[in-house]
């Protein structure tokens, strides 16, 4: 079947939950108030698209192209971004719920996470250099073998990572978060 190209379109208040969306390519499209929960996006390409107030929780992203995507006010719980296509992978998140999602081995350099919940997110083996976590909750987020060079955590909370297991040169953290960075030493910090 031939791929259907959707360009410069707006999709508003459509329920795609539990559906397989195959043989589609979306370029410069906007999705507003759409429900994509448990949808199958396998091998679909999205380029320069914006998702506003959408639910993509538990969507399947196997081989999905996510190139220069903006998520604003979206529910993205339990997504396995590590299964998506790595070619030109680029996203930014604002006011999103990303709890229980996975980004293992992804390049997230310069990615912005603004006012997001990132509880129990797995960032293992990612490149988060120059990323910005502004006012985010990172409770129980996993950072193992992550490039955190020049990453900005200053306004976020509940993050903890072992500086000896990650590249942390020039990472920006608040002084109140130092306990989370020294957790493995079992220190009594007052």
PDB file of C-alpha atoms in Angstrom:
ATOM      1  CA  UNK A   1       0.000   0.000   0.000  1.00  0.00           C
ATOM      2  CA  UNK A   2       1.248   3.492  -0.826  1.00  0.00           C
ATOM      3  CA  UNK A   3       1.958   5.972   1.963  1.00  0.00           C
ATOM      4  CA  UNK A   4      -0.593   8.770   2.317  1.00  0.00           C
ATOM      5  CA  UNK A   5       0.982  12.201   2.858  1.00  0.00           C
ATOM      6  CA  UNK A   6      -0.836  14.645   5.138  1.00  0.00           C
ATOM      7  CA  UNK A   7       0.659  18.114   4.929  1.00  0.00           C
ATOM      8  CA  UNK A   8      -0.302  21.378   6.677  1.00  0.00           C
ATOM      9  CA  UNK A   9      -3.453  19.847   8.189  1.00  0.00           C
ATOM     10  CA  UNK A  10      -5.141  20.263  11.559  1.00  0.00           C
ATOM     11  CA  UNK A  11      -6.743  17.263  13.257  1.00  0.00           C
ATOM     12  CA  UNK A  12      -9.086  18.312  16.067  1.00  0.00           C
ATOM     13  CA  UNK A  13     -10.911  16.211  18.688  1.00  0.00           C
ATOM     14  CA  UNK A  14     -10.560  12.869  16.909  1.00  0.00           C
ATOM     15  CA  UNK A  15     -10.508   9.524  18.727  1.00  0.00           C
ATOM     16  CA  UNK A  16      -7.849   7.193  17.306  1.00  0.00           C
ATOM     17  CA  UNK A  17      -7.538   5.078  20.470  1.00  0.00           C
ATOM     18  CA  UNK A  18      -6.660   1.390  19.964  1.00  0.00           C
ATOM     19  CA  UNK A  19      -6.234   1.908  16.199  1.00  0.00           C
ATOM     20  CA  UNK A  20      -3.381   1.079  13.849  1.00  0.00           C
ATOM     21  CA  UNK A  21      -2.446   4.130  11.815  1.00  0.00           C
ATOM     22  CA  UNK A  22      -0.358   2.655   9.026  1.00  0.00           C
ATOM     23  CA  UNK A  23       0.964   3.989   5.728  1.00  0.00           C
ATOM     24  CA  UNK A  24       0.750   7.630   6.754  1.00  0.00           C
ATOM     25  CA  UNK A  25       3.210  10.499   6.809  1.00  0.00           C
ATOM     26  CA  UNK A  26       2.425  13.765   8.569  1.00  0.00           C
ATOM     27  CA  UNK A  27       4.338  16.950   7.706  1.00  0.00           C
ATOM     28  CA  UNK A  28       3.700  20.272   9.474  1.00  0.00           C
ATOM     29  CA  UNK A  29       0.436  19.012  10.975  1.00  0.00           C
ATOM     30  CA  UNK A  30      -1.264  19.954  14.207  1.00  0.00           C
ATOM     31  CA  UNK A  31      -3.166  17.535  16.441  1.00  0.00           C
ATOM     32  CA  UNK A  32      -5.482  19.144  19.012  1.00  0.00           C
ATOM     33  CA  UNK A  33      -7.446  17.300  21.729  1.00  0.00           C
ATOM     34  CA  UNK A  34      -6.979  13.944  19.997  1.00  0.00           C
ATOM     35  CA  UNK A  35      -7.004  10.579  21.735  1.00  0.00           C
ATOM     36  CA  UNK A  36      -4.228   8.250  20.548  1.00  0.00           C
ATOM     37  CA  UNK A  37      -4.106   6.054  23.659  1.00  0.00           C
ATOM     38  CA  UNK A  38      -2.943   2.519  22.800  1.00  0.00           C
ATOM     39  CA  UNK A  39      -2.728   3.456  19.092  1.00  0.00           C
ATOM     40  CA  UNK A  40      -0.164   1.764  16.861  1.00  0.00           C
ATOM     41  CA  UNK A  41       2.093   4.348  15.181  1.00  0.00           C
ATOM     42  CA  UNK A  42       4.562   1.734  13.895  1.00  0.00           C
ATOM     43  CA  UNK A  43       6.659   3.026  10.992  1.00  0.00           C
ATOM     44  CA  UNK A  44       4.674   6.261  10.590  1.00  0.00           C
ATOM     45  CA  UNK A  45       6.636   9.486  10.103  1.00  0.00           C
ATOM     46  CA  UNK A  46       5.876  12.793  11.810  1.00  0.00           C
ATOM     47  CA  UNK A  47       7.898  15.832  10.708  1.00  0.00           C
ATOM     48  CA  UNK A  48       7.492  19.367  12.141  1.00  0.00           C
ATOM     49  CA  UNK A  49       4.229  18.426  13.902  1.00  0.00           C
ATOM     50  CA  UNK A  50       2.624  19.762  17.079  1.00  0.00           C
ATOM     51  CA  UNK A  51       0.442  17.796  19.494  1.00  0.00           C
ATOM     52  CA  UNK A  52      -1.692  19.916  21.865  1.00  0.00           C
ATOM     53  CA  UNK A  53      -3.720  18.446  24.720  1.00  0.00           C
ATOM     54  CA  UNK A  54      -3.543  14.950  23.219  1.00  0.00           C
ATOM     55  CA  UNK A  55      -3.457  11.575  24.953  1.00  0.00           C
ATOM     56  CA  UNK A  56      -0.810   9.248  23.508  1.00  0.00           C
ATOM     57  CA  UNK A  57      -0.455   7.004  26.554  1.00  0.00           C
ATOM     58  CA  UNK A  58       0.718   3.464  25.781  1.00  0.00           C
ATOM     59  CA  UNK A  59       0.900   4.174  22.034  1.00  0.00           C
ATOM     60  CA  UNK A  60       3.228   1.879  20.077  1.00  0.00           C
ATOM     61  CA  UNK A  61       6.180   3.740  18.551  1.00  0.00           C
ATOM     62  CA  UNK A  62       8.050   0.922  16.792  1.00  0.00           C
ATOM     63  CA  UNK A  63      10.090   2.538  14.015  1.00  0.00           C
ATOM     64  CA  UNK A  64       8.056   5.743  14.283  1.00  0.00           C
ATOM     65  CA  UNK A  65       9.772   8.848  12.918  1.00  0.00           C
ATOM     66  CA  UNK A  66       9.552  11.750  15.366  1.00  0.00           C
ATOM     67  CA  UNK A  67      11.383  14.666  13.756  1.00  0.00           C
ATOM     68  CA  UNK A  68      11.090  18.129  15.286  1.00  0.00           C
ATOM     69  CA  UNK A  69       7.932  17.386  17.272  1.00  0.00           C
ATOM     70  CA  UNK A  70       6.337  19.617  19.932  1.00  0.00           C
ATOM     71  CA  UNK A  71       4.162  18.125  22.647  1.00  0.00           C
ATOM     72  CA  UNK A  72       2.162  20.700  24.628  1.00  0.00           C
ATOM     73  CA  UNK A  73      -0.175  19.696  27.458  1.00  0.00           C
ATOM     74  CA  UNK A  74      -0.094  16.044  26.411  1.00  0.00           C
ATOM     75  CA  UNK A  75      -0.463  12.810  28.334  1.00  0.00           C
ATOM     76  CA  UNK A  76       2.398  10.534  27.209  1.00  0.00           C
ATOM     77  CA  UNK A  77       2.451   7.894  29.920  1.00  0.00           C
ATOM     78  CA  UNK A  78       4.238   4.598  29.384  1.00  0.00           C
ATOM     79  CA  UNK A  79       5.660   5.422  25.945  1.00  0.00           C
ATOM     80  CA  UNK A  80       8.708   3.513  24.727  1.00  0.00           C
ATOM     81  CA  UNK A  81      10.489   6.237  22.757  1.00  0.00           C
ATOM     82  CA  UNK A  82      13.519   3.937  22.545  1.00  0.00           C
ATOM     83  CA  UNK A  83      11.631   1.823  19.959  1.00  0.00           C
ATOM     84  CA  UNK A  84      11.155   4.813  17.618  1.00  0.00           C
ATOM     85  CA  UNK A  85      13.322   5.637  14.619  1.00  0.00           C
ATOM     86  CA  UNK A  86      16.522   7.405  15.704  1.00  0.00           C
ATOM     87  CA  UNK A  87      17.046   9.241  12.407  1.00  0.00           C
ATOM     88  CA  UNK A  88      16.578  13.005  13.036  1.00  0.00           C
ATOM     89  CA  UNK A  89      14.843  12.170  16.353  1.00  0.00           C
ATOM     90  CA  UNK A  90      13.966  15.536  17.941  1.00  0.00           C
ATOM     91  CA  UNK A  91      11.222  16.583  20.347  1.00  0.00           C
ATOM     92  CA  UNK A  92      10.340  19.199  22.949  1.00  0.00           C
ATOM     93  CA  UNK A  93       7.829  18.886  25.777  1.00  0.00           C
ATOM     94  CA  UNK A  94       5.814  21.505  27.639  1.00  0.00           C
ATOM     95  CA  UNK A  95       3.320  20.819  30.429  1.00  0.00           C
ATOM     96  CA  UNK A  96       3.323  17.074  29.657  1.00  0.00           C
ATOM     97  CA  UNK A  97       2.800  13.941  31.721  1.00  0.00           C
ATOM     98  CA  UNK A  98       5.565  11.492  30.696  1.00  0.00           C
ATOM     99  CA  UNK A  99       5.543   9.161  33.708  1.00  0.00           C
ATOM    100  CA  UNK A 100       6.791   5.580  33.140  1.00  0.00           C
ATOM    101  CA  UNK A 101       8.191   6.369  29.680  1.00  0.00           C
ATOM    102  CA  UNK A 102      11.502   5.127  28.275  1.00  0.00           C
ATOM    103  CA  UNK A 103      14.157   6.975  26.260  1.00  0.00           C
ATOM    104  CA  UNK A 104      16.966   4.375  26.429  1.00  0.00           C
ATOM    105  CA  UNK A 105      19.813   5.047  23.921  1.00  0.00           C
ATOM    106  CA  UNK A 106      18.129   8.146  22.448  1.00  0.00           C
ATOM    107  CA  UNK A 107      19.905  11.364  21.526  1.00  0.00           C
ATOM    108  CA  UNK A 108      18.023  14.097  23.376  1.00  0.00           C
ATOM    109  CA  UNK A 109      20.639  16.812  23.051  1.00  0.00           C
ATOM    110  CA  UNK A 110      19.142  20.295  23.613  1.00  0.00           C
ATOM    111  CA  UNK A 111      15.686  18.834  24.376  1.00  0.00           C
ATOM    112  CA  UNK A 112      13.440  21.048  26.504  1.00  0.00           C
ATOM    113  CA  UNK A 113      11.259  19.540  29.222  1.00  0.00           C
ATOM    114  CA  UNK A 114       9.203  22.436  30.604  1.00  0.00           C
ATOM    115  CA  UNK A 115       6.716  21.955  33.495  1.00  0.00           C
ATOM    116  CA  UNK A 116       6.635  18.172  32.965  1.00  0.00           C
ATOM    117  CA  UNK A 117       6.091  15.163  35.185  1.00  0.00           C
ATOM    118  CA  UNK A 118       8.838  12.608  34.466  1.00  0.00           C
ATOM    119  CA  UNK A 119       8.301  10.165  37.316  1.00  0.00           C
ATOM    120  CA  UNK A 120       9.903   6.734  36.830  1.00  0.00           C
ATOM    121  CA  UNK A 121      11.219   7.695  33.363  1.00  0.00           C
ATOM    122  CA  UNK A 122      14.233   5.712  32.137  1.00  0.00           C
ATOM    123  CA  UNK A 123      16.931   7.870  30.543  1.00  0.00           C
ATOM    124  CA  UNK A 124      19.626   5.151  30.594  1.00  0.00           C
ATOM    125  CA  UNK A 125      22.354   5.533  27.967  1.00  0.00           C
ATOM    126  CA  UNK A 126      20.884   8.738  26.530  1.00  0.00           C
ATOM    127  CA  UNK A 127      22.549  11.940  25.419  1.00  0.00           C
ATOM    128  CA  UNK A 128      20.869  14.712  27.415  1.00  0.00           C
ATOM    129  CA  UNK A 129      23.693  17.216  26.957  1.00  0.00           C
ATOM    130  CA  UNK A 130      22.471  20.811  26.903  1.00  0.00           C
ATOM    131  CA  UNK A 131      18.926  19.646  27.746  1.00  0.00           C
ATOM    132  CA  UNK A 132      16.750  21.819  29.971  1.00  0.00           C
ATOM    133  CA  UNK A 133      14.513  20.430  32.710  1.00  0.00           C
ATOM    134  CA  UNK A 134      12.545  23.476  33.838  1.00  0.00           C
ATOM    135  CA  UNK A 135      10.191  22.992  36.784  1.00  0.00           C
ATOM    136  CA  UNK A 136       9.945  19.206  36.282  1.00  0.00           C
ATOM    137  CA  UNK A 137       9.309  16.379  38.736  1.00  0.00           C
ATOM    138  CA  UNK A 138      11.897  13.618  38.146  1.00  0.00           C
ATOM    139  CA  UNK A 139      11.007  11.333  41.055  1.00  0.00           C
ATOM    140  CA  UNK A 140      12.566   7.895  40.562  1.00  0.00           C
ATOM    141  CA  UNK A 141      13.844   8.781  37.074  1.00  0.00           C
ATOM    142  CA  UNK A 142      16.780   6.580  36.031  1.00  0.00           C
ATOM    143  CA  UNK A 143      20.046   8.161  34.896  1.00  0.00           C
ATOM    144  CA  UNK A 144      22.705   5.514  34.159  1.00  0.00           C
ATOM    145  CA  UNK A 145      25.520   6.136  31.671  1.00  0.00           C
ATOM    146  CA  UNK A 146      23.871   9.366  30.554  1.00  0.00           C
ATOM    147  CA  UNK A 147      25.568  12.390  29.026  1.00  0.00           C
ATOM    148  CA  UNK A 148      24.375  15.203  31.292  1.00  0.00           C
ATOM    149  CA  UNK A 149      27.032  17.718  30.282  1.00  0.00           C
ATOM    150  CA  UNK A 150      25.671  21.257  30.549  1.00  0.00           C
ATOM    151  CA  UNK A 151      22.180  19.907  31.326  1.00  0.00           C
ATOM    152  CA  UNK A 152      20.091  22.341  33.382  1.00  0.00           C
ATOM    153  CA  UNK A 153      18.191  20.852  36.353  1.00  0.00           C
ATOM    154  CA  UNK A 154      18.207  23.996  38.527  1.00  0.00           C
ATOM    155  CA  UNK A 155      14.441  24.531  38.791  1.00  0.00           C
ATOM    156  CA  UNK A 156      13.443  20.864  38.854  1.00  0.00           C
ATOM    157  CA  UNK A 157      12.956  18.566  41.818  1.00  0.00           C
ATOM    158  CA  UNK A 158      13.294  14.971  42.987  1.00  0.00           C
ATOM    159  CA  UNK A 159      16.147  14.077  40.667  1.00  0.00           C
ATOM    160  CA  UNK A 160      18.981  11.842  41.727  1.00  0.00           C
ATOM    161  CA  UNK A 161      21.895  10.416  39.778  1.00  0.00           C
ATOM    162  CA  UNK A 162      25.334   9.083  40.518  1.00  0.00           C
ATOM    163  CA  UNK A 163      27.943  11.504  39.142  1.00  0.00           C
ATOM    164  CA  UNK A 164      30.415   8.609  38.822  1.00  0.00           C
ATOM    165  CA  UNK A 165      28.050   6.723  36.464  1.00  0.00           C
ATOM    166  CA  UNK A 166      27.223   9.674  34.200  1.00  0.00           C
ATOM    167  CA  UNK A 167      28.988  12.465  32.327  1.00  0.00           C
ATOM    168  CA  UNK A 168      28.129  15.497  34.435  1.00  0.00           C
ATOM    169  CA  UNK A 169      30.675  18.136  33.494  1.00  0.00           C
ATOM    170  CA  UNK A 170      29.116  21.606  33.846  1.00  0.00           C
ATOM    171  CA  UNK A 171      25.654  20.165  34.622  1.00  0.00           C
ATOM    172  CA  UNK A 172      23.589  22.795  36.403  1.00  0.00           C
ATOM    173  CA  UNK A 173      21.901  21.704  39.622  1.00  0.00           C
ATOM    174  CA  UNK A 174      20.432  23.528  42.593  1.00  0.00           C
ATOM    175  CA  UNK A 175      22.191  23.338  45.946  1.00  0.00           C
ATOM    176  CA  UNK A 176      19.038  21.770  47.437  1.00  0.00           C
ATOM    177  CA  UNK A 177      19.463  18.768  45.106  1.00  0.00           C
ATOM    178  CA  UNK A 178      22.975  17.895  46.224  1.00  0.00           C
ATOM    179  CA  UNK A 179      21.655  15.193  48.559  1.00  0.00           C
ATOM    180  CA  UNK A 180      20.236  13.308  45.574  1.00  0.00           C
ATOM    181  CA  UNK A 181      23.619  13.407  43.866  1.00  0.00           C
ATOM    182  CA  UNK A 182      25.397  12.019  46.923  1.00  0.00           C
ATOM    183  CA  UNK A 183      22.756   9.392  47.726  1.00  0.00           C
ATOM    184  CA  UNK A 184      25.049   6.376  47.204  1.00  0.00           C
ATOM    185  CA  UNK A 185      27.407   7.622  49.945  1.00  0.00           C
ATOM    186  CA  UNK A 186      24.644   7.406  52.610  1.00  0.00           C
ATOM    187  CA  UNK A 187      25.629  10.772  54.094  1.00  0.00           C
ATOM    188  CA  UNK A 188      23.663  12.674  56.730  1.00  0.00           C
ATOM    189  CA  UNK A 189      23.372  16.087  55.089  1.00  0.00           C
ATOM    190  CA  UNK A 190      22.037  18.890  57.263  1.00  0.00           C
TER     191      UNK A 190
END
